[in-house]
Amino acid sequence: MNNRIIVEVHALQNVPPSNINRDDTGAPKTAFYGGVQRARVSSQAWKRATRTFFGTLLEPAELGVRSKRVAELLAERIHGLDSSISEKDAWPLAADTVYAATGSKIEVSERKAKDAKKNGEDAPAPESSYLMFLSAGQLEGLARLTVEGAGDIKAFFKDKDNKAQAKALANARHSVDIALFGRMVADSADLNVDAAAQVAHALSVHRVENESDYFTAVDDRNTAAEPGAGMIGTVDFNSATLYRYAALDVDLLARNLGQGLRDDEDPLTPVRRAVEAFVHGFLASLPTGKVNTFGNHTLPDAVIVTLRTTRPVSYVSAFEEPVDAAQHGGHMKAACARLAEYIPAVETAYGDQDTTQTWTLRVGSATTALDAIGIQVPRLSALVYTVADAAADHLGKR
């Protein structure tokens, strides 16, 4: 029996002049593929955009927070449970609790402490040395445990059972974003969560050369005797038709979520909601780099979603030879034609056609070549629900 359920999302998206993901020099990121330079948007940038978009799709209780300021996060909840403990007084209590739960020392930054002393300010809150990812439920559970031992928190966590409970609370009922994108706890590897979702670097289907825009800004208070700009500068940009790809291991997602966020819900409900959120969030989100400068607000023109029971398969090889817009009147039309030719060939050669399901969502006449690929779905909402139901159905038959 096949033991994997993989949901794959493929998208073609036109992005006009923009700089949504820049390198250390401020230029749009690029990569060489097929012997030519391509526009690139890193997987980290689009995962961040997707995770941020979850705030419009899911309840706060279904999400987590990734921050070094974990003591402040926990202290807010401690104060909420016991108002006699001020948030500032809760900082050291929270630090001890996080240390008990994760083995990570939560200390006041030496630099911030010096700055505060220099400016005559109170000492700042202690912080983790790296980003910690905890779900809302995990923070709430740790806050309750902290309140229980607040009288003498150090003695409380010398008790092995209390320390074990803290660790268990930090590893129970992962939020949707932790289950999807994983978590690393450097000081306690057994708290690590393997990511169920993999996101590829988005690549342009064609050759790209970065360009530079010279701009000026005029001082509104200049007089006729003071001609010229108040400021000049340059900003790098490019434009591209991107191929975007992500793969979601539904079985791993289900294991990461465990029994769900509530005791009274069907175990498949959180899985279904997580699949919906991921597909919707990945397709509708957009990294926001320089967006105020370029206003590059676009959505994918072509989407293909595949549910398969073999290993993930990207279709990026369809674009190893860069698309030539001159031959097809635009990169999108040419890219869709490439996919329409490539997908049946690779699925016939390697796919499991009896267990693979494919849906497409497309906009505009440039994408008509995809009509032969999969079942046509008219709206994103319908696509999201259809895919999530199919994934949950497969999982329920295990």
PDB file of C-alpha atoms in Angstrom, residues 114-392:
ATOM      1  CA  LYS A 114      24.498  48.321  28.409  1.00  0.00           C
ATOM      2  CA  ASP A 115      22.360  50.569  26.237  1.00  0.00           C
ATOM      3  CA  ALA A 116      19.622  50.685  28.889  1.00  0.00           C
ATOM      4  CA  LYS A 117      22.112  51.524  31.642  1.00  0.00           C
ATOM      5  CA  LYS A 118      23.710  54.208  29.485  1.00  0.00           C
ATOM      6  CA  ASN A 119      20.314  55.806  28.831  1.00  0.00           C
ATOM      7  CA  GLY A 120      19.192  55.515  32.450  1.00  0.00           C
ATOM      8  CA  GLU A 121      16.463  53.026  31.580  1.00  0.00           C
ATOM      9  CA  ASP A 122      15.294  49.862  33.349  1.00  0.00           C
ATOM     10  CA  ALA A 123      16.878  46.585  32.354  1.00  0.00           C
ATOM     11  CA  PRO A 124      15.168  45.055  29.304  1.00  0.00           C
ATOM     12  CA  ALA A 125      13.400  41.707  29.191  1.00  0.00           C
ATOM     13  CA  PRO A 126      15.522  38.575  28.821  1.00  0.00           C
ATOM     14  CA  GLU A 127      15.640  36.990  25.365  1.00  0.00           C
ATOM     15  CA  SER A 128      16.508  33.743  23.673  1.00  0.00           C
ATOM     16  CA  SER A 129      19.710  33.650  21.649  1.00  0.00           C
ATOM     17  CA  TYR A 130      17.727  32.387  18.642  1.00  0.00           C
ATOM     18  CA  LEU A 131      14.173  32.487  17.324  1.00  0.00           C
ATOM     19  CA  MET A 132      11.846  30.184  19.234  1.00  0.00           C
ATOM     20  CA  PHE A 133       8.602  28.963  17.676  1.00  0.00           C
ATOM     21  CA  LEU A 134       5.784  28.188  20.103  1.00  0.00           C
ATOM     22  CA  SER A 135       2.075  27.773  19.465  1.00  0.00           C
ATOM     23  CA  ALA A 136      -0.568  29.804  21.246  1.00  0.00           C
ATOM     24  CA  GLY A 137      -1.675  26.644  23.043  1.00  0.00           C
ATOM     25  CA  GLN A 138       1.864  25.814  24.147  1.00  0.00           C
ATOM     26  CA  LEU A 139       2.375  29.327  25.516  1.00  0.00           C
ATOM     27  CA  GLU A 140      -0.924  29.129  27.369  1.00  0.00           C
ATOM     28  CA  GLY A 141      -0.040  25.756  28.909  1.00  0.00           C
ATOM     29  CA  LEU A 142       3.393  26.967  29.998  1.00  0.00           C
ATOM     30  CA  ALA A 143       1.846  30.110  31.501  1.00  0.00           C
ATOM     31  CA  ARG A 144      -0.522  28.033  33.624  1.00  0.00           C
ATOM     32  CA  LEU A 145       2.352  25.859  34.815  1.00  0.00           C
ATOM     33  CA  THR A 146       4.382  28.966  35.668  1.00  0.00           C
ATOM     34  CA  VAL A 147       1.575  30.406  37.772  1.00  0.00           C
ATOM     35  CA  GLU A 148       1.359  27.093  39.624  1.00  0.00           C
ATOM     36  CA  GLY A 149       5.036  27.282  40.590  1.00  0.00           C
ATOM     37  CA  ALA A 150       5.401  31.045  40.855  1.00  0.00           C
ATOM     38  CA  GLY A 151       6.031  30.991  44.628  1.00  0.00           C
ATOM     39  CA  ASP A 152       9.484  29.446  44.116  1.00  0.00           C
ATOM     40  CA  ILE A 153       9.949  28.761  40.420  1.00  0.00           C
ATOM     41  CA  LYS A 154      13.493  27.384  40.702  1.00  0.00           C
ATOM     42  CA  ALA A 155      12.508  24.869  43.376  1.00  0.00           C
ATOM     43  CA  PHE A 156       9.398  24.043  41.359  1.00  0.00           C
ATOM     44  CA  PHE A 157      11.410  22.976  38.327  1.00  0.00           C
ATOM     45  CA  LYS A 158      13.919  21.007  40.372  1.00  0.00           C
ATOM     46  CA  ASP A 159      11.070  18.511  40.630  1.00  0.00           C
ATOM     47  CA  LYS A 160      11.553  16.138  37.693  1.00  0.00           C
ATOM     48  CA  ASP A 161       7.827  15.726  37.136  1.00  0.00           C
ATOM     49  CA  ASN A 162       7.280  19.479  36.806  1.00  0.00           C
ATOM     50  CA  LYS A 163      10.213  19.805  34.435  1.00  0.00           C
ATOM     51  CA  ALA A 164       8.905  16.896  32.351  1.00  0.00           C
ATOM     52  CA  GLN A 165       5.482  18.520  32.250  1.00  0.00           C
ATOM     53  CA  ALA A 166       7.001  21.764  30.967  1.00  0.00           C
ATOM     54  CA  LYS A 167       8.759  19.899  28.192  1.00  0.00           C
ATOM     55  CA  ALA A 168       5.597  17.981  27.302  1.00  0.00           C
ATOM     56  CA  LEU A 169       3.589  21.214  27.117  1.00  0.00           C
ATOM     57  CA  ALA A 170       6.138  22.712  24.709  1.00  0.00           C
ATOM     58  CA  ASN A 171       5.741  19.706  22.439  1.00  0.00           C
ATOM     59  CA  ALA A 172       1.959  19.201  22.489  1.00  0.00           C
ATOM     60  CA  ARG A 173      -0.678  20.317  20.001  1.00  0.00           C
ATOM     61  CA  HIS A 174       1.460  22.131  17.489  1.00  0.00           C
ATOM     62  CA  SER A 175      -0.092  25.077  15.716  1.00  0.00           C
ATOM     63  CA  VAL A 176      -0.818  24.917  11.994  1.00  0.00           C
ATOM     64  CA  ASP A 177       2.232  26.984  11.061  1.00  0.00           C
ATOM     65  CA  ILE A 178       4.598  24.891  13.201  1.00  0.00           C
ATOM     66  CA  ALA A 179       3.149  21.686  11.744  1.00  0.00           C
ATOM     67  CA  LEU A 180       3.586  23.012   8.211  1.00  0.00           C
ATOM     68  CA  PHE A 181       6.948  24.765   8.388  1.00  0.00           C
ATOM     69  CA  GLY A 182       8.639  22.924  11.228  1.00  0.00           C
ATOM     70  CA  ARG A 183      10.674  24.116  14.174  1.00  0.00           C
ATOM     71  CA  MET A 184      14.241  23.783  15.388  1.00  0.00           C
ATOM     72  CA  VAL A 185      15.117  23.994  19.085  1.00  0.00           C
ATOM     73  CA  ALA A 186      18.907  24.059  19.192  1.00  0.00           C
ATOM     74  CA  ASP A 187      19.175  23.049  22.857  1.00  0.00           C
ATOM     75  CA  SER A 188      16.624  20.235  22.756  1.00  0.00           C
ATOM     76  CA  ALA A 189      16.569  18.292  19.501  1.00  0.00           C
ATOM     77  CA  ASP A 190      13.667  16.118  20.621  1.00  0.00           C
ATOM     78  CA  LEU A 191      11.457  19.214  20.429  1.00  0.00           C
ATOM     79  CA  ASN A 192      12.311  19.723  16.765  1.00  0.00           C
ATOM     80  CA  VAL A 193       9.429  19.421  14.300  1.00  0.00           C
ATOM     81  CA  ASP A 194      10.081  18.294  10.733  1.00  0.00           C
ATOM     82  CA  ALA A 195       8.416  20.568   8.194  1.00  0.00           C
ATOM     83  CA  ALA A 196       5.481  18.996   6.369  1.00  0.00           C
ATOM     84  CA  ALA A 197       5.632  21.674   3.657  1.00  0.00           C
ATOM     85  CA  GLN A 198       8.506  22.233   1.261  1.00  0.00           C
ATOM     86  CA  VAL A 199       8.662  25.442  -0.788  1.00  0.00           C
ATOM     87  CA  ALA A 200      11.010  25.809  -3.755  1.00  0.00           C
ATOM     88  CA  HIS A 201      12.775  28.988  -4.753  1.00  0.00           C
ATOM     89  CA  ALA A 202      10.582  30.634  -7.381  1.00  0.00           C
ATOM     90  CA  LEU A 203      12.409  30.984 -10.718  1.00  0.00           C
ATOM     91  CA  SER A 204      11.605  32.945 -13.830  1.00  0.00           C
ATOM     92  CA  VAL A 205      10.832  30.757 -16.829  1.00  0.00           C
ATOM     93  CA  HIS A 206      13.015  33.007 -18.976  1.00  0.00           C
ATOM     94  CA  ARG A 207      16.308  34.889 -18.947  1.00  0.00           C
ATOM     95  CA  VAL A 208      16.320  38.017 -16.771  1.00  0.00           C
ATOM     96  CA  GLU A 209      18.675  40.960 -16.484  1.00  0.00           C
ATOM     97  CA  ASN A 210      18.330  43.242 -13.467  1.00  0.00           C
ATOM     98  CA  GLU A 211      17.746  46.904 -14.238  1.00  0.00           C
ATOM     99  CA  SER A 212      18.311  50.074 -12.241  1.00  0.00           C
ATOM    100  CA  ASP A 213      15.885  52.970 -11.841  1.00  0.00           C
ATOM    101  CA  TYR A 214      17.339  56.432 -11.235  1.00  0.00           C
ATOM    102  CA  PHE A 215      14.933  58.543  -9.204  1.00  0.00           C
ATOM    103  CA  THR A 216      14.741  62.047  -7.761  1.00  0.00           C
ATOM    104  CA  ALA A 217      12.631  63.673  -5.074  1.00  0.00           C
ATOM    105  CA  VAL A 218      11.841  67.385  -4.987  1.00  0.00           C
ATOM    106  CA  ASP A 219      11.874  69.394  -1.760  1.00  0.00           C
ATOM    107  CA  ASP A 220       8.382  70.905  -1.427  1.00  0.00           C
ATOM    108  CA  ARG A 221       9.864  73.970   0.247  1.00  0.00           C
ATOM    109  CA  ASN A 222      12.281  74.787  -2.565  1.00  0.00           C
ATOM    110  CA  THR A 223      11.906  78.222  -4.135  1.00  0.00           C
ATOM    111  CA  ALA A 224      12.483  79.239  -7.736  1.00  0.00           C
ATOM    112  CA  ALA A 225      15.999  80.211  -6.684  1.00  0.00           C
ATOM    113  CA  GLU A 226      16.681  76.675  -5.482  1.00  0.00           C
ATOM    114  CA  PRO A 227      16.168  74.390  -8.494  1.00  0.00           C
ATOM    115  CA  GLY A 228      17.061  70.732  -8.484  1.00  0.00           C
ATOM    116  CA  ALA A 229      16.243  67.638  -6.488  1.00  0.00           C
ATOM    117  CA  GLY A 230      16.275  67.324  -2.738  1.00  0.00           C
ATOM    118  CA  MET A 231      17.332  63.699  -3.035  1.00  0.00           C
ATOM    119  CA  ILE A 232      18.540  61.365  -5.774  1.00  0.00           C
ATOM    120  CA  GLY A 233      19.082  57.635  -5.774  1.00  0.00           C
ATOM    121  CA  THR A 234      18.735  54.354  -7.597  1.00  0.00           C
ATOM    122  CA  VAL A 235      16.731  51.193  -6.990  1.00  0.00           C
ATOM    123  CA  ASP A 236      17.292  47.867  -8.734  1.00  0.00           C
ATOM    124  CA  PHE A 237      14.404  45.846 -10.139  1.00  0.00           C
ATOM    125  CA  ASN A 238      13.395  43.217 -12.658  1.00  0.00           C
ATOM    126  CA  SER A 239      10.192  41.765 -14.057  1.00  0.00           C
ATOM    127  CA  ALA A 240       9.477  38.081 -14.543  1.00  0.00           C
ATOM    128  CA  THR A 241       7.061  35.253 -15.131  1.00  0.00           C
ATOM    129  CA  LEU A 242       7.789  32.977 -12.189  1.00  0.00           C
ATOM    130  CA  TYR A 243       7.330  29.237 -11.817  1.00  0.00           C
ATOM    131  CA  ARG A 244       6.445  28.562  -8.167  1.00  0.00           C
ATOM    132  CA  TYR A 245       6.298  25.135  -6.537  1.00  0.00           C
ATOM    133  CA  ALA A 246       5.471  23.708  -3.116  1.00  0.00           C
ATOM    134  CA  ALA A 247       4.870  20.190  -1.812  1.00  0.00           C
ATOM    135  CA  LEU A 248       2.921  19.226   1.310  1.00  0.00           C
ATOM    136  CA  ASP A 249       3.321  15.824   2.992  1.00  0.00           C
ATOM    137  CA  VAL A 250      -0.176  15.304   4.394  1.00  0.00           C
ATOM    138  CA  ASP A 251       0.794  12.271   6.477  1.00  0.00           C
ATOM    139  CA  LEU A 252       3.571  14.189   8.217  1.00  0.00           C
ATOM    140  CA  LEU A 253       1.219  17.138   8.651  1.00  0.00           C
ATOM    141  CA  ALA A 254      -1.277  14.877  10.428  1.00  0.00           C
ATOM    142  CA  ARG A 255       1.437  13.489  12.714  1.00  0.00           C
ATOM    143  CA  ASN A 256       2.678  16.978  13.541  1.00  0.00           C
ATOM    144  CA  LEU A 257      -0.811  18.197  14.388  1.00  0.00           C
ATOM    145  CA  GLY A 258      -1.503  15.142  16.515  1.00  0.00           C
ATOM    146  CA  GLN A 259      -5.004  14.949  17.933  1.00  0.00           C
ATOM    147  CA  GLY A 260      -5.766  18.551  17.034  1.00  0.00           C
ATOM    148  CA  LEU A 261      -6.133  21.817  18.862  1.00  0.00           C
ATOM    149  CA  ARG A 262      -9.328  20.843  20.702  1.00  0.00           C
ATOM    150  CA  ASP A 263     -10.383  17.631  22.420  1.00  0.00           C
ATOM    151  CA  ASP A 264     -13.857  17.608  20.867  1.00  0.00           C
ATOM    152  CA  GLU A 265     -12.957  17.828  17.165  1.00  0.00           C
ATOM    153  CA  ASP A 266     -12.630  15.177  14.470  1.00  0.00           C
ATOM    154  CA  PRO A 267      -8.895  14.360  14.059  1.00  0.00           C
ATOM    155  CA  LEU A 268      -9.218  15.104  10.328  1.00  0.00           C
ATOM    156  CA  THR A 269     -10.580  18.618  10.902  1.00  0.00           C
ATOM    157  CA  PRO A 270      -7.243  20.286  11.757  1.00  0.00           C
ATOM    158  CA  VAL A 271      -5.595  18.502   8.826  1.00  0.00           C
ATOM    159  CA  ARG A 272      -8.264  19.720   6.433  1.00  0.00           C
ATOM    160  CA  ARG A 273      -7.993  23.279   7.737  1.00  0.00           C
ATOM    161  CA  ALA A 274      -4.196  23.205   7.496  1.00  0.00           C
ATOM    162  CA  VAL A 275      -4.281  21.996   3.891  1.00  0.00           C
ATOM    163  CA  GLU A 276      -6.824  24.706   3.029  1.00  0.00           C
ATOM    164  CA  ALA A 277      -4.693  27.369   4.690  1.00  0.00           C
ATOM    165  CA  PHE A 278      -1.488  26.244   3.028  1.00  0.00           C
ATOM    166  CA  VAL A 279      -2.862  26.029  -0.519  1.00  0.00           C
ATOM    167  CA  HIS A 280      -4.755  29.303  -0.175  1.00  0.00           C
ATOM    168  CA  GLY A 281      -1.927  31.119   1.618  1.00  0.00           C
ATOM    169  CA  PHE A 282       0.792  29.972  -0.777  1.00  0.00           C
ATOM    170  CA  LEU A 283      -1.180  31.046  -3.839  1.00  0.00           C
ATOM    171  CA  ALA A 284      -2.591  34.336  -2.546  1.00  0.00           C
ATOM    172  CA  SER A 285       0.438  35.659  -0.658  1.00  0.00           C
ATOM    173  CA  LEU A 286       3.202  37.866  -2.011  1.00  0.00           C
ATOM    174  CA  PRO A 287       6.504  38.945  -0.411  1.00  0.00           C
ATOM    175  CA  THR A 288       6.317  42.642   0.334  1.00  0.00           C
ATOM    176  CA  GLY A 289       9.833  43.833  -0.489  1.00  0.00           C
ATOM    177  CA  LYS A 290       9.718  47.331  -2.067  1.00  0.00           C
ATOM    178  CA  VAL A 291       5.991  46.926  -2.677  1.00  0.00           C
ATOM    179  CA  ASN A 292       5.321  50.582  -1.856  1.00  0.00           C
ATOM    180  CA  THR A 293       7.833  51.545  -4.530  1.00  0.00           C
ATOM    181  CA  PHE A 294       6.536  49.287  -7.299  1.00  0.00           C
ATOM    182  CA  GLY A 295       2.934  48.355  -6.386  1.00  0.00           C
ATOM    183  CA  ASN A 296       3.507  44.922  -7.938  1.00  0.00           C
ATOM    184  CA  HIS A 297       0.294  43.324  -6.669  1.00  0.00           C
ATOM    185  CA  THR A 298      -0.357  40.268  -8.856  1.00  0.00           C
ATOM    186  CA  LEU A 299      -1.825  36.800  -8.453  1.00  0.00           C
ATOM    187  CA  PRO A 300      -0.987  33.618 -10.374  1.00  0.00           C
ATOM    188  CA  ASP A 301      -2.520  33.348 -13.834  1.00  0.00           C
ATOM    189  CA  ALA A 302      -2.150  29.575 -13.864  1.00  0.00           C
ATOM    190  CA  VAL A 303      -2.382  27.092 -10.977  1.00  0.00           C
ATOM    191  CA  ILE A 304      -2.041  23.313 -11.051  1.00  0.00           C
ATOM    192  CA  VAL A 305      -2.601  21.299  -7.874  1.00  0.00           C
ATOM    193  CA  THR A 306      -1.742  17.618  -7.786  1.00  0.00           C
ATOM    194  CA  LEU A 307      -2.523  15.019  -5.141  1.00  0.00           C
ATOM    195  CA  ARG A 308      -0.251  12.005  -5.525  1.00  0.00           C
ATOM    196  CA  THR A 309       0.843   8.979  -3.522  1.00  0.00           C
ATOM    197  CA  THR A 310       4.408   8.836  -4.826  1.00  0.00           C
ATOM    198  CA  ARG A 311       7.241  11.228  -4.015  1.00  0.00           C
ATOM    199  CA  PRO A 312       6.932  14.942  -4.871  1.00  0.00           C
ATOM    200  CA  VAL A 313       7.566  15.935  -8.494  1.00  0.00           C
ATOM    201  CA  SER A 314       8.397  19.501  -9.543  1.00  0.00           C
ATOM    202  CA  TYR A 315       7.753  20.537 -13.146  1.00  0.00           C
ATOM    203  CA  VAL A 316      10.610  23.051 -13.204  1.00  0.00           C
ATOM    204  CA  SER A 317      12.484  20.973 -15.799  1.00  0.00           C
ATOM    205  CA  ALA A 318       9.921  22.159 -18.336  1.00  0.00           C
ATOM    206  CA  PHE A 319      11.747  25.504 -18.192  1.00  0.00           C
ATOM    207  CA  GLU A 320      15.366  24.315 -18.174  1.00  0.00           C
ATOM    208  CA  GLU A 321      15.466  25.715 -21.696  1.00  0.00           C
ATOM    209  CA  PRO A 322      14.434  29.351 -21.143  1.00  0.00           C
ATOM    210  CA  VAL A 323      11.154  30.442 -22.696  1.00  0.00           C
ATOM    211  CA  ASP A 324      11.374  32.850 -25.626  1.00  0.00           C
ATOM    212  CA  ALA A 325       8.554  35.391 -25.493  1.00  0.00           C
ATOM    213  CA  ALA A 326       9.073  36.436 -29.117  1.00  0.00           C
ATOM    214  CA  GLN A 327       7.845  33.056 -30.369  1.00  0.00           C
ATOM    215  CA  HIS A 328       4.598  33.033 -28.403  1.00  0.00           C
ATOM    216  CA  GLY A 329       3.662  36.664 -27.760  1.00  0.00           C
ATOM    217  CA  GLY A 330       4.458  36.581 -24.045  1.00  0.00           C
ATOM    218  CA  HIS A 331       6.131  34.428 -21.426  1.00  0.00           C
ATOM    219  CA  MET A 332       2.895  33.241 -19.791  1.00  0.00           C
ATOM    220  CA  LYS A 333       1.473  31.765 -22.983  1.00  0.00           C
ATOM    221  CA  ALA A 334       4.753  30.041 -23.783  1.00  0.00           C
ATOM    222  CA  ALA A 335       5.130  28.735 -20.224  1.00  0.00           C
ATOM    223  CA  CYS A 336       1.622  27.237 -20.226  1.00  0.00           C
ATOM    224  CA  ALA A 337       2.333  25.561 -23.551  1.00  0.00           C
ATOM    225  CA  ARG A 338       5.504  24.084 -22.084  1.00  0.00           C
ATOM    226  CA  LEU A 339       3.641  22.693 -19.078  1.00  0.00           C
ATOM    227  CA  ALA A 340       0.852  21.282 -21.254  1.00  0.00           C
ATOM    228  CA  GLU A 341       3.481  19.323 -23.154  1.00  0.00           C
ATOM    229  CA  TYR A 342       5.718  18.377 -20.227  1.00  0.00           C
ATOM    230  CA  ILE A 343       3.202  17.273 -17.580  1.00  0.00           C
ATOM    231  CA  PRO A 344       1.574  14.394 -19.512  1.00  0.00           C
ATOM    232  CA  ALA A 345       4.997  13.158 -20.563  1.00  0.00           C
ATOM    233  CA  VAL A 346       6.506  13.081 -17.076  1.00  0.00           C
ATOM    234  CA  GLU A 347       3.344  11.676 -15.479  1.00  0.00           C
ATOM    235  CA  THR A 348       3.159   8.886 -18.069  1.00  0.00           C
ATOM    236  CA  ALA A 349       6.809   8.019 -17.511  1.00  0.00           C
ATOM    237  CA  TYR A 350       6.929   8.273 -13.717  1.00  0.00           C
ATOM    238  CA  GLY A 351       3.497   8.914 -12.232  1.00  0.00           C
ATOM    239  CA  ASP A 352       0.878   6.637 -10.730  1.00  0.00           C
ATOM    240  CA  GLN A 353      -2.073   7.601 -12.886  1.00  0.00           C
ATOM    241  CA  ASP A 354      -4.511   5.442 -10.920  1.00  0.00           C
ATOM    242  CA  THR A 355      -3.963   7.379  -7.685  1.00  0.00           C
ATOM    243  CA  THR A 356      -3.001  10.856  -8.926  1.00  0.00           C
ATOM    244  CA  GLN A 357      -5.588  13.639  -9.039  1.00  0.00           C
ATOM    245  CA  THR A 358      -5.024  16.995 -10.734  1.00  0.00           C
ATOM    246  CA  TRP A 359      -6.956  20.265 -10.667  1.00  0.00           C
ATOM    247  CA  THR A 360      -6.278  23.503 -12.531  1.00  0.00           C
ATOM    248  CA  LEU A 361      -7.296  27.114 -12.023  1.00  0.00           C
ATOM    249  CA  ARG A 362      -6.464  29.584 -14.769  1.00  0.00           C
ATOM    250  CA  VAL A 363      -7.105  33.185 -15.782  1.00  0.00           C
ATOM    251  CA  GLY A 364      -6.942  34.716 -19.253  1.00  0.00           C
ATOM    252  CA  SER A 365      -6.492  33.494 -22.810  1.00  0.00           C
ATOM    253  CA  ALA A 366      -2.727  32.991 -22.414  1.00  0.00           C
ATOM    254  CA  THR A 367      -3.388  29.967 -20.205  1.00  0.00           C
ATOM    255  CA  THR A 368      -5.777  27.998 -22.448  1.00  0.00           C
ATOM    256  CA  ALA A 369      -3.148  25.336 -23.167  1.00  0.00           C
ATOM    257  CA  LEU A 370      -3.758  24.014 -19.653  1.00  0.00           C
ATOM    258  CA  ASP A 371      -7.374  23.068 -20.418  1.00  0.00           C
ATOM    259  CA  ALA A 372      -6.185  19.539 -21.143  1.00  0.00           C
ATOM    260  CA  ILE A 373      -4.522  19.218 -17.724  1.00  0.00           C
ATOM    261  CA  GLY A 374      -6.709  17.961 -14.891  1.00  0.00           C
ATOM    262  CA  ILE A 375     -10.136  19.072 -13.731  1.00  0.00           C
ATOM    263  CA  GLN A 376     -10.920  22.760 -14.233  1.00  0.00           C
ATOM    264  CA  VAL A 377     -11.935  24.616 -11.047  1.00  0.00           C
ATOM    265  CA  PRO A 378     -13.437  28.104 -11.435  1.00  0.00           C
ATOM    266  CA  ARG A 379     -12.472  29.782  -8.153  1.00  0.00           C
ATOM    267  CA  LEU A 380      -9.642  29.647  -5.627  1.00  0.00           C
ATOM    268  CA  SER A 381     -12.050  28.948  -2.775  1.00  0.00           C
ATOM    269  CA  ALA A 382     -13.475  25.941  -4.641  1.00  0.00           C
ATOM    270  CA  LEU A 383      -9.975  24.668  -5.427  1.00  0.00           C
ATOM    271  CA  VAL A 384      -8.881  24.985  -1.792  1.00  0.00           C
ATOM    272  CA  TYR A 385     -11.893  23.093  -0.420  1.00  0.00           C
ATOM    273  CA  THR A 386     -11.747  20.404  -3.112  1.00  0.00           C
ATOM    274  CA  VAL A 387      -8.069  19.649  -2.530  1.00  0.00           C
ATOM    275  CA  ALA A 388      -8.396  19.658   1.260  1.00  0.00           C
ATOM    276  CA  ASP A 389     -11.391  17.304   1.133  1.00  0.00           C
ATOM    277  CA  ALA A 390      -9.549  14.928  -1.214  1.00  0.00           C
ATOM    278  CA  ALA A 391      -6.476  14.865   1.037  1.00  0.00           C
ATOM    279  CA  ALA A 392      -8.569  14.278   4.169  1.00  0.00           C
TER     280      ALA A 392
END
